[in-house]
Short mmCIF file of N, CA and C in Angstrom, two decimals:
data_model
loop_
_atom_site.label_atom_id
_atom_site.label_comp_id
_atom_site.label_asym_id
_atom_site.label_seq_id
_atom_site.Cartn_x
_atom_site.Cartn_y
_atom_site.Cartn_z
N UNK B 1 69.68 -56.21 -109.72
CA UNK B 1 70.33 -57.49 -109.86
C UNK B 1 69.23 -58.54 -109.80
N UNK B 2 68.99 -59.12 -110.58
CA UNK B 2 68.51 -60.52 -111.20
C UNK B 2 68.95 -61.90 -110.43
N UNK B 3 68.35 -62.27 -110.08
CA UNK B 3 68.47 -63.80 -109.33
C UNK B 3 67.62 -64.99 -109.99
N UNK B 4 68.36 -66.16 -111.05
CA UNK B 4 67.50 -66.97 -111.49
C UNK B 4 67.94 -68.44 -110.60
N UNK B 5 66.82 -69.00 -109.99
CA UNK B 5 67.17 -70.50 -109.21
C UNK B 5 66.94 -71.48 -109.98
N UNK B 6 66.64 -71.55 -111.55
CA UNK B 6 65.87 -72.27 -112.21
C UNK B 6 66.88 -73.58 -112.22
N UNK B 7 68.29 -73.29 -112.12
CA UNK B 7 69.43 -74.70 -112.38
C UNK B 7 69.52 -74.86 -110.95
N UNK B 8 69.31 -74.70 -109.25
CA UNK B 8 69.72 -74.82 -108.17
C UNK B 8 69.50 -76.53 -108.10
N UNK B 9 68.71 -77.16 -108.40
CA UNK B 9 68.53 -78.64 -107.84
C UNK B 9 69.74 -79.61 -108.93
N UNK B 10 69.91 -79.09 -109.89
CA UNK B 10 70.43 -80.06 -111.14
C UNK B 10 72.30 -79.28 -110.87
N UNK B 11 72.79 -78.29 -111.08
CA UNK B 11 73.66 -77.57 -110.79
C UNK B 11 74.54 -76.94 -109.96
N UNK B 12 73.35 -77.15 -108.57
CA UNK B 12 73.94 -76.20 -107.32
C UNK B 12 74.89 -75.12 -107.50
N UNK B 13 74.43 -74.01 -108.24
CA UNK B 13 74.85 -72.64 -108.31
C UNK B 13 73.28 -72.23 -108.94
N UNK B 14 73.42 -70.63 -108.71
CA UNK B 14 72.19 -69.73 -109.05
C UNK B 14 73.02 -68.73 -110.28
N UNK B 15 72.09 -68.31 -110.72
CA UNK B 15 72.50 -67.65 -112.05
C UNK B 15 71.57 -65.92 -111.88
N UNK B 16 73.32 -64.68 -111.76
CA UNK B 16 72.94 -63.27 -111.43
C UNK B 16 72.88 -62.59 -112.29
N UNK B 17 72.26 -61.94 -112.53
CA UNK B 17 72.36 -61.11 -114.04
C UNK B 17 72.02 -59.57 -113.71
N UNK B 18 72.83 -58.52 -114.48
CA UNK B 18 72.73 -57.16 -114.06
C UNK B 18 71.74 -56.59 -115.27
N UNK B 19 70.64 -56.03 -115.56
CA UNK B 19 69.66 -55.70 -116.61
C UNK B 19 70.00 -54.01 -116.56
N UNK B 20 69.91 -54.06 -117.75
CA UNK B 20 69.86 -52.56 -118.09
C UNK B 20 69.95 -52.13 -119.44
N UNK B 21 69.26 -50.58 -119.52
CA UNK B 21 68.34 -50.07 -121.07
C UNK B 21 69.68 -48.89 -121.20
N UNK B 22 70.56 -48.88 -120.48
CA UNK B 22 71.19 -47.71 -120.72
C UNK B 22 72.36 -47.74 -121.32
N UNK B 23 72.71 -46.91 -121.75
CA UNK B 23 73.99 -46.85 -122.81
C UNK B 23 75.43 -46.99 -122.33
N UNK B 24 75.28 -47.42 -120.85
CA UNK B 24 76.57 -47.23 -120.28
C UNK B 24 76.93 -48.17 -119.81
N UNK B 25 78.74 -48.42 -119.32
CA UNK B 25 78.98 -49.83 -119.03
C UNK B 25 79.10 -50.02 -117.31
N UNK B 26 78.88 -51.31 -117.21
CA UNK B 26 78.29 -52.06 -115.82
C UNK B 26 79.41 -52.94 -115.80
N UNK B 27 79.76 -52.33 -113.98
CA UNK B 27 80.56 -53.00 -113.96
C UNK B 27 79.63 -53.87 -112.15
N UNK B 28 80.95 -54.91 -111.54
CA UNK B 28 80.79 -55.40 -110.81
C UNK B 28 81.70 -55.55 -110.26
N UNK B 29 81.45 -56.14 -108.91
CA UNK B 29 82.21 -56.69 -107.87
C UNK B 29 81.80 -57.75 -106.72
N UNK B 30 82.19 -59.11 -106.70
CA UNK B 30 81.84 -59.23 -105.32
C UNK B 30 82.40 -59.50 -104.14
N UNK B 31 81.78 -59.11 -103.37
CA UNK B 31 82.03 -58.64 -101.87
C UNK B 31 83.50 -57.83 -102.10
N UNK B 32 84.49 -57.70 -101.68
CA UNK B 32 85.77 -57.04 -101.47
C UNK B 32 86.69 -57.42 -102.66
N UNK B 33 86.24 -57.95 -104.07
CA UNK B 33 86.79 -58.34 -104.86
C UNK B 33 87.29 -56.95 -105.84
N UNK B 34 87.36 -56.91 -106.58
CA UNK B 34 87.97 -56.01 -107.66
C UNK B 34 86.72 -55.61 -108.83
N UNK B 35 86.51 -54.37 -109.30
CA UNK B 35 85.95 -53.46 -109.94
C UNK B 35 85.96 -55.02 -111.53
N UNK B 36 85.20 -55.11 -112.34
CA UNK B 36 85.18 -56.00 -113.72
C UNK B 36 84.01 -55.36 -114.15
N UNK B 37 84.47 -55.31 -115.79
CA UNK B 37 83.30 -54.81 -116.75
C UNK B 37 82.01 -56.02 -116.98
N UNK B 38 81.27 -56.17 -116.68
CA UNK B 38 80.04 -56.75 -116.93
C UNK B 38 79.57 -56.89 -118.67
N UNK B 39 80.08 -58.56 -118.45
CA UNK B 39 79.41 -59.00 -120.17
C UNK B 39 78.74 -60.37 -120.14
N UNK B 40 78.01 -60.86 -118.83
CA UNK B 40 77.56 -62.02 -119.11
C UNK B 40 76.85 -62.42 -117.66
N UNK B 41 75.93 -63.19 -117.63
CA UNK B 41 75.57 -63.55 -116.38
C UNK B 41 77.26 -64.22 -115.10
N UNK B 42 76.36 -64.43 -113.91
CA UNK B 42 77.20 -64.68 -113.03
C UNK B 42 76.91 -65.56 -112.42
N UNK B 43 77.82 -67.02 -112.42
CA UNK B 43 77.27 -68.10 -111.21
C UNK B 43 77.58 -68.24 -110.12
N UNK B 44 77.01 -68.11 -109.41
CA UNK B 44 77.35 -67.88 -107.87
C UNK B 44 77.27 -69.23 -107.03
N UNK B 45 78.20 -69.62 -106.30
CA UNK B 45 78.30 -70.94 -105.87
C UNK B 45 77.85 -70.63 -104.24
N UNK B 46 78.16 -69.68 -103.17
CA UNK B 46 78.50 -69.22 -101.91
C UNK B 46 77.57 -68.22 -101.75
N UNK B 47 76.99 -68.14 -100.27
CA UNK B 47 76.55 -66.82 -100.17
C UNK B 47 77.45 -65.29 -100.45
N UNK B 48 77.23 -64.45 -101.07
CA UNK B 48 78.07 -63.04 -100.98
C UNK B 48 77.01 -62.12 -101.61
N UNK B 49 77.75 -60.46 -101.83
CA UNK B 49 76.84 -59.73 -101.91
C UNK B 49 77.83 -59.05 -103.16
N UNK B 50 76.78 -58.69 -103.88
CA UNK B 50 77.41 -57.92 -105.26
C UNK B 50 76.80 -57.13 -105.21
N UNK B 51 77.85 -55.88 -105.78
CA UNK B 51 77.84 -55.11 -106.28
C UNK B 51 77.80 -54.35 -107.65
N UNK B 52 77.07 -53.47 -108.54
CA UNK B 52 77.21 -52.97 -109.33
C UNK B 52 76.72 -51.20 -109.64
N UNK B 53 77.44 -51.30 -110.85
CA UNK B 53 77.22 -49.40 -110.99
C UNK B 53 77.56 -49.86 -112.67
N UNK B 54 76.75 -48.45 -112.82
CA UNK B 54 76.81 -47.46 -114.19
C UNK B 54 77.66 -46.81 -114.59
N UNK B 55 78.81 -46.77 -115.46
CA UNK B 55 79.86 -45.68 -115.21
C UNK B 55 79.91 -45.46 -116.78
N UNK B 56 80.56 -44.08 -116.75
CA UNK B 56 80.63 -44.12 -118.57
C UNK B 56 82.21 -44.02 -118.44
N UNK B 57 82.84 -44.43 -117.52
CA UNK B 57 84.30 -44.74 -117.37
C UNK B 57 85.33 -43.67 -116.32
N UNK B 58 84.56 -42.58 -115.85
CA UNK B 58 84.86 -41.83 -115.04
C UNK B 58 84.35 -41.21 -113.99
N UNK B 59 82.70 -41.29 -114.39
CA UNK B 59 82.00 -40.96 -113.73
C UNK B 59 80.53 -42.14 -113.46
N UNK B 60 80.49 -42.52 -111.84
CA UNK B 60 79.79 -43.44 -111.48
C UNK B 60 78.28 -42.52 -111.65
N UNK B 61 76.98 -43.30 -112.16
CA UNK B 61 76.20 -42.69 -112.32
C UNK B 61 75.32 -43.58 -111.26
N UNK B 62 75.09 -44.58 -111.15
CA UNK B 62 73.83 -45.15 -109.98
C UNK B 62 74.90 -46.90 -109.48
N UNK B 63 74.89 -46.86 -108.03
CA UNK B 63 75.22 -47.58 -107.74
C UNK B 63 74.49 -48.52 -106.87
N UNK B 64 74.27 -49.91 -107.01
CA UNK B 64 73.08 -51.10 -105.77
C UNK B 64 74.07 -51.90 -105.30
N UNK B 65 73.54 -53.21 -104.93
CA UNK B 65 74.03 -53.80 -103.80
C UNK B 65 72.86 -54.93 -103.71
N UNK B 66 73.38 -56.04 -103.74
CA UNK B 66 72.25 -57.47 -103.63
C UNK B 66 73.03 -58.23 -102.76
N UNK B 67 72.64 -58.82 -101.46
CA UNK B 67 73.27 -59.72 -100.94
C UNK B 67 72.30 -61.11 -101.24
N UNK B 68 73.45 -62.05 -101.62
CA UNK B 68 72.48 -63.39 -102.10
C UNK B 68 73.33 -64.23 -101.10
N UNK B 69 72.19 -65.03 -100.09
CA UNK B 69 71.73 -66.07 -100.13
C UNK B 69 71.54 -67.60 -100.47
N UNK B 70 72.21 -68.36 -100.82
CA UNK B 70 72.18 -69.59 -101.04
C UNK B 70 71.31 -70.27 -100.80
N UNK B 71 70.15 -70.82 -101.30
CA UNK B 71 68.85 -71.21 -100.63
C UNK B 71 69.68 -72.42 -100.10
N UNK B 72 68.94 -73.19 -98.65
CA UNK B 72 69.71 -74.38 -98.32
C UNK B 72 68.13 -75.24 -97.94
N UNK B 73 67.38 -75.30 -99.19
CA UNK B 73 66.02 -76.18 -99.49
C UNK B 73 65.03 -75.52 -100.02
N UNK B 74 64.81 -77.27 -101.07
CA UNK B 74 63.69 -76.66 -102.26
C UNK B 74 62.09 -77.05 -101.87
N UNK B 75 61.15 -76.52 -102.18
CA UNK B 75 60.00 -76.87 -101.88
C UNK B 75 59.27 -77.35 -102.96
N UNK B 76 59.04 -78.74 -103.22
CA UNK B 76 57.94 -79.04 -104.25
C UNK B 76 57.22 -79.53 -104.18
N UNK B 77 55.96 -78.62 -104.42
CA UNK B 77 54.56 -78.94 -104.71
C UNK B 77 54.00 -79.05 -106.24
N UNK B 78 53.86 -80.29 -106.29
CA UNK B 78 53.65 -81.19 -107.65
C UNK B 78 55.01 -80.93 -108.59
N UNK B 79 54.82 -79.96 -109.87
CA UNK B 79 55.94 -79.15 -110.64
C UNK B 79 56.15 -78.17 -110.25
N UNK B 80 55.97 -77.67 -109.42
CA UNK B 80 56.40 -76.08 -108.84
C UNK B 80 57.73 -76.29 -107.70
N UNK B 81 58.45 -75.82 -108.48
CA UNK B 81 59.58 -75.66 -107.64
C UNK B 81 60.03 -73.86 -106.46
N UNK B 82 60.15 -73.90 -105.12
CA UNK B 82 60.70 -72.44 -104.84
C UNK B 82 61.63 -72.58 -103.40
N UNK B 83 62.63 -71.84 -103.82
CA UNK B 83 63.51 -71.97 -102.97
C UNK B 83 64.27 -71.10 -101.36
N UNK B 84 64.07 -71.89 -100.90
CA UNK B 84 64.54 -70.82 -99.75
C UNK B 84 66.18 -71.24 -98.61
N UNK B 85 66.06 -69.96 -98.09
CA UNK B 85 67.05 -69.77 -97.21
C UNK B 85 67.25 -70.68 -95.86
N UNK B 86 65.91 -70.89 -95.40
CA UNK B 86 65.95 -71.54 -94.31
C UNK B 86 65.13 -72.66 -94.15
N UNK B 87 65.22 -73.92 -93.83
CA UNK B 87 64.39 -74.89 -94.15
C UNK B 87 62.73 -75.24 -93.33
N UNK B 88 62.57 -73.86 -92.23
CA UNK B 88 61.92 -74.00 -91.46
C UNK B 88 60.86 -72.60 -92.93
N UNK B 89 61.22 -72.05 -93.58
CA UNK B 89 60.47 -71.24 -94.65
C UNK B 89 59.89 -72.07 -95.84
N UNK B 90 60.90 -73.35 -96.12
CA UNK B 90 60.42 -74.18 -96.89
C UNK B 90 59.61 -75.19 -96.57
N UNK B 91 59.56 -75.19 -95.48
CA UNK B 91 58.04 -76.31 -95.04
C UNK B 91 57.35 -75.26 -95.07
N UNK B 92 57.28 -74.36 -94.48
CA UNK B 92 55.81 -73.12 -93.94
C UNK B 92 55.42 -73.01 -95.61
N UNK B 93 56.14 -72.55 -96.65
CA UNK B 93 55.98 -71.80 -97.59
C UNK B 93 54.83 -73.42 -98.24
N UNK B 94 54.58 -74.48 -97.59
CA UNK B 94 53.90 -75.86 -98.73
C UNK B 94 52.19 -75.42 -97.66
N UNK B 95 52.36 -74.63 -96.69
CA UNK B 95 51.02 -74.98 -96.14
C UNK B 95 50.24 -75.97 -96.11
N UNK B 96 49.37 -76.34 -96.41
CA UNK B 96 48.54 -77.96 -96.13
C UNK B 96 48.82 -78.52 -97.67
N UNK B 97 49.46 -78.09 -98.56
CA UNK B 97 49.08 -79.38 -99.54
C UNK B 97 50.50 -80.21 -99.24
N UNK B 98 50.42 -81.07 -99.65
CA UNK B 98 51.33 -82.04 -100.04
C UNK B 98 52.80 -81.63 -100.57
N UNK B 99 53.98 -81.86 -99.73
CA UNK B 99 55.11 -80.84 -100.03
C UNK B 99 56.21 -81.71 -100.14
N UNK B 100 57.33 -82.09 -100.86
CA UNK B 100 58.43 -82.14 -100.40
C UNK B 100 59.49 -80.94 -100.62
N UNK B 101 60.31 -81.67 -99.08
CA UNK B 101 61.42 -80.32 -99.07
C UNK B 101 62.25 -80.60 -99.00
N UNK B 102 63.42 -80.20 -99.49
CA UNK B 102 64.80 -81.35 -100.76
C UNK B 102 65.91 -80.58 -99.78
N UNK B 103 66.62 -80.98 -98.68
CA UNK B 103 67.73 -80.17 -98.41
C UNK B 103 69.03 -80.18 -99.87
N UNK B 104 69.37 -78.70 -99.61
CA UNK B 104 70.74 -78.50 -100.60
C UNK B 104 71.74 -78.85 -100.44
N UNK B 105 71.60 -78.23 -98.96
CA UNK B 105 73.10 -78.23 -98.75
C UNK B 105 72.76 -78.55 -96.51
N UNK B 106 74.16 -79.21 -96.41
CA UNK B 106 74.41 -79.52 -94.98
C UNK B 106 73.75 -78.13 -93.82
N UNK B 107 72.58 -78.60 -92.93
CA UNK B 107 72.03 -77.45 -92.25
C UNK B 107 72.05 -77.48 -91.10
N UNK B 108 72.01 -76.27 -89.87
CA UNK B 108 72.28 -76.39 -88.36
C UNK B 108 70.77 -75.44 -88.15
N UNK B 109 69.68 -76.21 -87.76
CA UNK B 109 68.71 -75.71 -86.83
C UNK B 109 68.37 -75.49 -86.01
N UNK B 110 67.60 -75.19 -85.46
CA UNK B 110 66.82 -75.13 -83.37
C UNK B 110 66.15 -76.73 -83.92
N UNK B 111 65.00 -76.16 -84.08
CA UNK B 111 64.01 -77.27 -84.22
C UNK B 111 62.71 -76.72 -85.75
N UNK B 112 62.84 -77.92 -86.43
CA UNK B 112 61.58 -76.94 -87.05
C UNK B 112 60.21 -77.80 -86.75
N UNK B 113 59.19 -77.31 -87.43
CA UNK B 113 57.55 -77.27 -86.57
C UNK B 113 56.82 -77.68 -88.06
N UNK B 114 55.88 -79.00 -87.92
CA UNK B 114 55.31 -79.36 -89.17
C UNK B 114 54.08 -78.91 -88.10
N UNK B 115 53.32 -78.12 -89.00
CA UNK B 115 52.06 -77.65 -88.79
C UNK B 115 50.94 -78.39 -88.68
N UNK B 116 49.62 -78.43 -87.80
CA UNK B 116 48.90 -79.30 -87.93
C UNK B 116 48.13 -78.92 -88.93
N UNK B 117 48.01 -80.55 -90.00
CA UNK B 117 46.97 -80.38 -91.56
C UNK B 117 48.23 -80.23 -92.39
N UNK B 118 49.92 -80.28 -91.88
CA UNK B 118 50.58 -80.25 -93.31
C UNK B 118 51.02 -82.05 -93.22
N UNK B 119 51.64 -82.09 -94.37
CA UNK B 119 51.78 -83.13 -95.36
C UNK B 119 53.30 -83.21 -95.69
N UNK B 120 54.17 -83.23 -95.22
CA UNK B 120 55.58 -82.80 -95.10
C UNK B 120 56.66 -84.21 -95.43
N UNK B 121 56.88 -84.22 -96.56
CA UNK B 121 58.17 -85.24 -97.07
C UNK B 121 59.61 -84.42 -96.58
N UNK B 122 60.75 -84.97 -96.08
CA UNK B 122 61.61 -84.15 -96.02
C UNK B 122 62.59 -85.06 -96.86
N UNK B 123 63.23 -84.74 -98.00
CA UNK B 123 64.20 -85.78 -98.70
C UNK B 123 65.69 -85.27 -98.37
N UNK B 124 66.69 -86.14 -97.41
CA UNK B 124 67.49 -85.54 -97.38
C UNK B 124 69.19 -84.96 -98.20
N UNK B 125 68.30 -85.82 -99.19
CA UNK B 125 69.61 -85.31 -100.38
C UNK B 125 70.98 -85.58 -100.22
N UNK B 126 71.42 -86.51 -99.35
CA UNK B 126 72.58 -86.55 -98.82
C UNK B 126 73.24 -85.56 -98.47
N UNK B 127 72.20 -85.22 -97.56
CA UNK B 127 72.79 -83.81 -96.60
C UNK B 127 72.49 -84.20 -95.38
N UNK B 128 73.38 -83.36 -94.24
CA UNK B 128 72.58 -83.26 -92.75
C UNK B 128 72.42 -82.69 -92.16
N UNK B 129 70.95 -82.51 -91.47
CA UNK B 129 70.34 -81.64 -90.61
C UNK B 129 70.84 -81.89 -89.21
N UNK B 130 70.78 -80.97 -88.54
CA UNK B 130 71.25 -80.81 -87.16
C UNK B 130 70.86 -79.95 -86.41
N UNK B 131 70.74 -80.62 -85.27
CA UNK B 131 69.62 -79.33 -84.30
C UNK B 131 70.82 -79.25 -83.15
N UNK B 132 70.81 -77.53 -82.99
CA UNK B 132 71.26 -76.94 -81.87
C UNK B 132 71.21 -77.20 -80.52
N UNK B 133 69.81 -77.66 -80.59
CA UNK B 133 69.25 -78.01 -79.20
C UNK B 133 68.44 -79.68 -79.05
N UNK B 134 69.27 -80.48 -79.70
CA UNK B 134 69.18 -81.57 -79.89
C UNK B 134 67.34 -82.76 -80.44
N UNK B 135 66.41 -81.97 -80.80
CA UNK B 135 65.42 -82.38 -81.00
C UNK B 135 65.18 -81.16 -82.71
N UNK B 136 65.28 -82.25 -83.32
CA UNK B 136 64.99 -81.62 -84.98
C UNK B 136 63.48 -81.30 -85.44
N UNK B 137 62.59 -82.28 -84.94
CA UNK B 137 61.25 -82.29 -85.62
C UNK B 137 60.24 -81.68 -84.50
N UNK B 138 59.51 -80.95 -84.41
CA UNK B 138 58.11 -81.43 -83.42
C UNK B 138 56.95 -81.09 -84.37
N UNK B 139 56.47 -82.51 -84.07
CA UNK B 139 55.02 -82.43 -85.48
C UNK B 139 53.90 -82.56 -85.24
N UNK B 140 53.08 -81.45 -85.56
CA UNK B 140 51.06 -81.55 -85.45
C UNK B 140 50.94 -82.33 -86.33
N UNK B 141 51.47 -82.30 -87.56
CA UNK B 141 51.11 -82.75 -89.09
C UNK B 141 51.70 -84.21 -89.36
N UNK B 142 51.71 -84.24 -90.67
CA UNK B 142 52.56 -86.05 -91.22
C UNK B 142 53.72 -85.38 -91.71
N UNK B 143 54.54 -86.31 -91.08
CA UNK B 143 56.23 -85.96 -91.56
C UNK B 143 56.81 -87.61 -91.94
N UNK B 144 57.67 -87.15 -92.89
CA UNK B 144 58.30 -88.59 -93.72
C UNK B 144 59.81 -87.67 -94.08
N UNK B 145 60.62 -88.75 -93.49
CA UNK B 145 61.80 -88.53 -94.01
C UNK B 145 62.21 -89.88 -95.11
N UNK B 146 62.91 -89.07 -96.08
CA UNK B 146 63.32 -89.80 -97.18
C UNK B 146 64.84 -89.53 -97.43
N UNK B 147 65.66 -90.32 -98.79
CA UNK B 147 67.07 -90.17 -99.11
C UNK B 147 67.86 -90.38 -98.03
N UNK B 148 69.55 -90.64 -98.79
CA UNK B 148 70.06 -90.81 -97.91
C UNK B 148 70.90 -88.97 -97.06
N UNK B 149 71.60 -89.58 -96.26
CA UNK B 149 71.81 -88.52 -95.25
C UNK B 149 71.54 -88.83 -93.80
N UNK B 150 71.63 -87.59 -93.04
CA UNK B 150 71.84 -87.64 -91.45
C UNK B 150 70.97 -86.57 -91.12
N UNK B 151 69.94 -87.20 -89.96
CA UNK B 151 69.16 -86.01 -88.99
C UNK B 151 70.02 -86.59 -87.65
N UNK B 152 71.10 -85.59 -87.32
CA UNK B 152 71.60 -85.77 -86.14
C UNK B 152 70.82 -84.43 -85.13
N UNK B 153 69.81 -85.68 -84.44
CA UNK B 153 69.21 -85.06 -83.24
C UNK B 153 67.75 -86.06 -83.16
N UNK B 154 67.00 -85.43 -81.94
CA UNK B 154 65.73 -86.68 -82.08
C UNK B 154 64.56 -85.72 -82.88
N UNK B 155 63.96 -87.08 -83.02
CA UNK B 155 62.94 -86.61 -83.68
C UNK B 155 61.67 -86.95 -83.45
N UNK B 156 60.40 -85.92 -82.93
CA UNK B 156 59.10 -86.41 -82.27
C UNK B 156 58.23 -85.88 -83.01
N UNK B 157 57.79 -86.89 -83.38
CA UNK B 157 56.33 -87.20 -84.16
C UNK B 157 55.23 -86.95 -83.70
N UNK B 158 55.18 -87.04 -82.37
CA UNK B 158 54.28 -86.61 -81.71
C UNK B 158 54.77 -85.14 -80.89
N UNK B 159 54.27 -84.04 -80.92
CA UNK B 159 54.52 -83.36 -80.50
C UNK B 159 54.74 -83.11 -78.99
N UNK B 160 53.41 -83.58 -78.34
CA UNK B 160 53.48 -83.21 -76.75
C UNK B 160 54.60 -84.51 -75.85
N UNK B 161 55.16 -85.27 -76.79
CA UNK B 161 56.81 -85.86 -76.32
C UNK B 161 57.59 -85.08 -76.39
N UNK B 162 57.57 -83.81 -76.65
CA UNK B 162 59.10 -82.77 -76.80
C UNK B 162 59.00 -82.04 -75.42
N UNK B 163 60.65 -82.66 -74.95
CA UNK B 163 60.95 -82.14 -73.73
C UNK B 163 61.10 -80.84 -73.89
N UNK B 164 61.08 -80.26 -72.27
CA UNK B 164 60.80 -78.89 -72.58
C UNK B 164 62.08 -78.57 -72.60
N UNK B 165 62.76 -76.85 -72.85
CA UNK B 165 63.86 -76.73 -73.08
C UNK B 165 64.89 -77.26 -71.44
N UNK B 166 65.78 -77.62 -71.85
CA UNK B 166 66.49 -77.74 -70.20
C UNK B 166 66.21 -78.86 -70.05
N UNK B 167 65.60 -80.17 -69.99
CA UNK B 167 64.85 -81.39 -69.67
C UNK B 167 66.13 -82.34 -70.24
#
């Protein structure tokens, strides 16, 4: 199973596609849904997990299993777009160059950690971040929040201001 993110920022759905050289028909399912013959890609709006198989109509010949993910933030460095699951993967994944990281969709964190030497835009897309444990940011690096939206929790710029847990 095929996973394309290329429409996630313009569209918010991902596009699944089942590939195959063989002469037989593909079917699908997802999650607890019902058996369908496979004739076209699939847009997936929600996290779930699909299923597919080979059958020549009676007999199943190879069966997989993809659980997808919803990335919930994009990482861009210059034109390079890549997307991830967790927004604390999409800062790590910009390392020191110059990054912004586009929330997707509405997110519940601990805290995430701008590295010292990164360069970290966070645009919040009219989404909101939210920390579990009430402090969203602690930063070695430069952090800029942009767009509209909500960081409900605090946020320290300076790192050695973050109370310790319990405080």
């Amino acid at each position: 199973i095929e996973v394309d993110y290329s429409e996630m920022l313009s569209d918010e759905h991902l596009i699944a596609s089942i590939p195959t050289e063989e002469k037989l028909n593909i079917q699908y399912k997802i999650d607890d849904g019902e058996w369908q013959d496979y004739s076209e890609q699939l847009y997936i709006v929600e996290d779930c997990t699909i299923y597919a198989r080979l059958t020549d109509g009676t007999t199943v010949y190879k069966e997989t299993e993809q659980e997808i993910l919803m990335p919930v933030a994009c990482t861009k460095i210059g034109d390079a777009e890549t997307y991830h699951t967790t927004v604390q993967n999409a800062i790590n994944i910009a390392g020191t160059n110059e990054a912004t990281v586009i929330l997707l969709k509405d997110n519940i964190i601990d805290t995430l950690t701008i590295a010292e030497g990164q360069n970290i835009t966070l645009d919040l897309n009219n989404h909101t971040l939210k920390s579990t444990n009430g402090s969203i940011v602690a930063s070695y690096g430069d952090f800029t929040v942009t767009g509209e939206g909500t960081l409900a929790g605090e946020v320290y710029l300076d790192y050695s201001t973050v109370p310790e847990a319990g405080v």
